[in-house]
């Protein structure tokens, strides 16, 4: 059995985990795996985790349950990406099919501004954006968090791409990524780690997506896909560029 994550993704000390290798001949392409290693090295220098063995037990059980509940999450290559309309960080509605009419889309599902692994991945993708756009594609992110939280991210990190809010969880469900955070884990987040999901997602919303990335062609067909219940694993920018390079020319 593969190594299970210690926690479902808050800023805390974690054992080193090598990100999945993605082959690419261009060493200038930003690497999520390298950013992850640097982050974990910094965390290791910062001292011990505030979590007790009982806390870790709650997190490990939640990770095991999630892997059982969604053993093979997300859409697969060759499937049609469900269309959707969602508000962006400024409340303006954005429709996937309208974006696809202009070119391919790299669609990223992430958990929220509170997730350090999501931020590492988004920063790597931000650095890769000129290469994505050179392939006539655009980057779009989807999160369950409220638009004002996304707007704070855009202002803080200068993201030039759309961040859309799935406020009723329906898009995450249609992409087969949605899961409900267990009550015990949600309580642990609040009481031990100071993370209240309701502050990010709204009252009564403890649902999250399994982090995922899709490369979608103009016809709405998934040509590249990556999703894993281990929240630390993400699609490398090099793999995204490889999938874009393999798209049929219009």
Short mmCIF file of N, CA and C in Angstrom, two decimals, residues 77 100 103-106 132 135-138 214-224 240-250:
data_model
loop_
_atom_site.label_atom_id
_atom_site.label_comp_id
_atom_site.label_asym_id
_atom_site.label_seq_id
_atom_site.Cartn_x
_atom_site.Cartn_y
_atom_site.Cartn_z
N UNK A 77 -8.60 10.67 -19.28
CA UNK A 77 -8.29 11.10 -20.63
C UNK A 77 -9.29 10.46 -21.60
N UNK A 100 -13.26 27.60 -24.00
CA UNK A 100 -12.80 26.59 -24.96
C UNK A 100 -13.00 27.05 -26.40
N UNK A 103 -9.72 28.53 -27.19
CA UNK A 103 -8.52 27.71 -27.17
C UNK A 103 -8.56 26.69 -26.06
N UNK A 104 -7.55 25.83 -25.97
CA UNK A 104 -7.50 24.81 -24.91
C UNK A 104 -7.45 25.45 -23.52
N UNK A 105 -7.87 24.67 -22.53
CA UNK A 105 -7.89 25.15 -21.15
C UNK A 105 -7.16 24.16 -20.25
N UNK A 106 -6.31 24.69 -19.40
CA UNK A 106 -5.71 23.92 -18.31
C UNK A 106 -6.54 24.23 -17.08
N UNK A 132 2.38 28.16 -21.20
CA UNK A 132 1.02 27.68 -21.47
C UNK A 132 0.36 28.56 -22.52
N UNK A 135 1.25 28.18 -26.13
CA UNK A 135 0.57 27.06 -26.79
C UNK A 135 -0.91 27.38 -27.00
N UNK A 136 -1.24 28.68 -26.93
CA UNK A 136 -2.59 29.19 -27.18
C UNK A 136 -3.62 28.63 -26.21
N UNK A 137 -3.19 28.31 -25.01
CA UNK A 137 -4.08 27.80 -23.97
C UNK A 137 -4.16 28.82 -22.84
N UNK A 138 -5.14 28.61 -21.96
CA UNK A 138 -5.26 29.47 -20.79
C UNK A 138 -5.41 28.60 -19.54
N UNK A 214 -6.53 19.17 -15.34
CA UNK A 214 -6.98 18.64 -16.63
C UNK A 214 -6.51 19.54 -17.76
N UNK A 215 -6.04 18.93 -18.82
CA UNK A 215 -5.77 19.64 -20.07
C UNK A 215 -6.92 19.30 -21.02
N UNK A 216 -7.68 20.31 -21.41
CA UNK A 216 -8.91 20.12 -22.17
C UNK A 216 -8.77 20.80 -23.53
N UNK A 217 -9.05 20.04 -24.60
CA UNK A 217 -8.92 20.62 -25.94
C UNK A 217 -10.15 21.45 -26.30
N UNK A 218 -10.12 22.07 -27.47
CA UNK A 218 -11.19 22.98 -27.88
C UNK A 218 -12.55 22.29 -27.98
N UNK A 219 -12.55 20.99 -28.22
CA UNK A 219 -13.80 20.24 -28.32
C UNK A 219 -14.32 19.78 -26.96
N UNK A 220 -13.60 20.14 -25.89
CA UNK A 220 -14.02 19.77 -24.55
C UNK A 220 -13.60 18.39 -24.12
N UNK A 221 -12.66 17.78 -24.83
CA UNK A 221 -12.18 16.44 -24.50
C UNK A 221 -10.94 16.54 -23.61
N UNK A 222 -10.91 15.75 -22.57
CA UNK A 222 -9.77 15.72 -21.66
C UNK A 222 -8.61 15.01 -22.35
N UNK A 223 -7.50 15.70 -22.50
CA UNK A 223 -6.32 15.15 -23.16
C UNK A 223 -5.17 14.90 -22.19
N UNK A 224 -5.28 15.43 -21.01
CA UNK A 224 -4.31 15.19 -19.95
C UNK A 224 -5.03 15.27 -18.62
N UNK A 240 1.96 19.11 -18.04
CA UNK A 240 0.90 19.93 -18.64
C UNK A 240 1.34 20.41 -20.03
N UNK A 241 2.56 20.90 -20.12
CA UNK A 241 3.08 21.37 -21.41
C UNK A 241 3.17 20.24 -22.43
N UNK A 242 3.53 19.06 -21.96
CA UNK A 242 3.60 17.90 -22.85
C UNK A 242 2.22 17.56 -23.41
N UNK A 243 1.20 17.61 -22.53
CA UNK A 243 -0.16 17.32 -22.99
C UNK A 243 -0.64 18.38 -23.98
N UNK A 244 -0.30 19.64 -23.72
CA UNK A 244 -0.69 20.71 -24.64
C UNK A 244 0.00 20.54 -26.00
N UNK A 245 1.26 20.12 -25.96
CA UNK A 245 2.00 19.94 -27.22
C UNK A 245 1.39 18.82 -28.06
N UNK A 246 0.72 17.87 -27.40
CA UNK A 246 0.13 16.75 -28.12
C UNK A 246 -1.27 17.00 -28.62
N UNK A 247 -1.84 18.18 -28.39
CA UNK A 247 -3.18 18.46 -28.84
C UNK A 247 -3.22 18.58 -30.37
N UNK A 248 -4.31 18.12 -30.98
CA UNK A 248 -4.43 18.29 -32.45
C UNK A 248 -4.55 19.75 -32.80
N UNK A 249 -3.98 20.12 -33.90
CA UNK A 249 -4.06 21.51 -34.36
C UNK A 249 -5.45 21.76 -34.89
N UNK A 250 -5.98 22.97 -34.67
CA UNK A 250 -7.34 23.29 -35.13
C UNK A 250 -7.43 23.34 -36.65
#
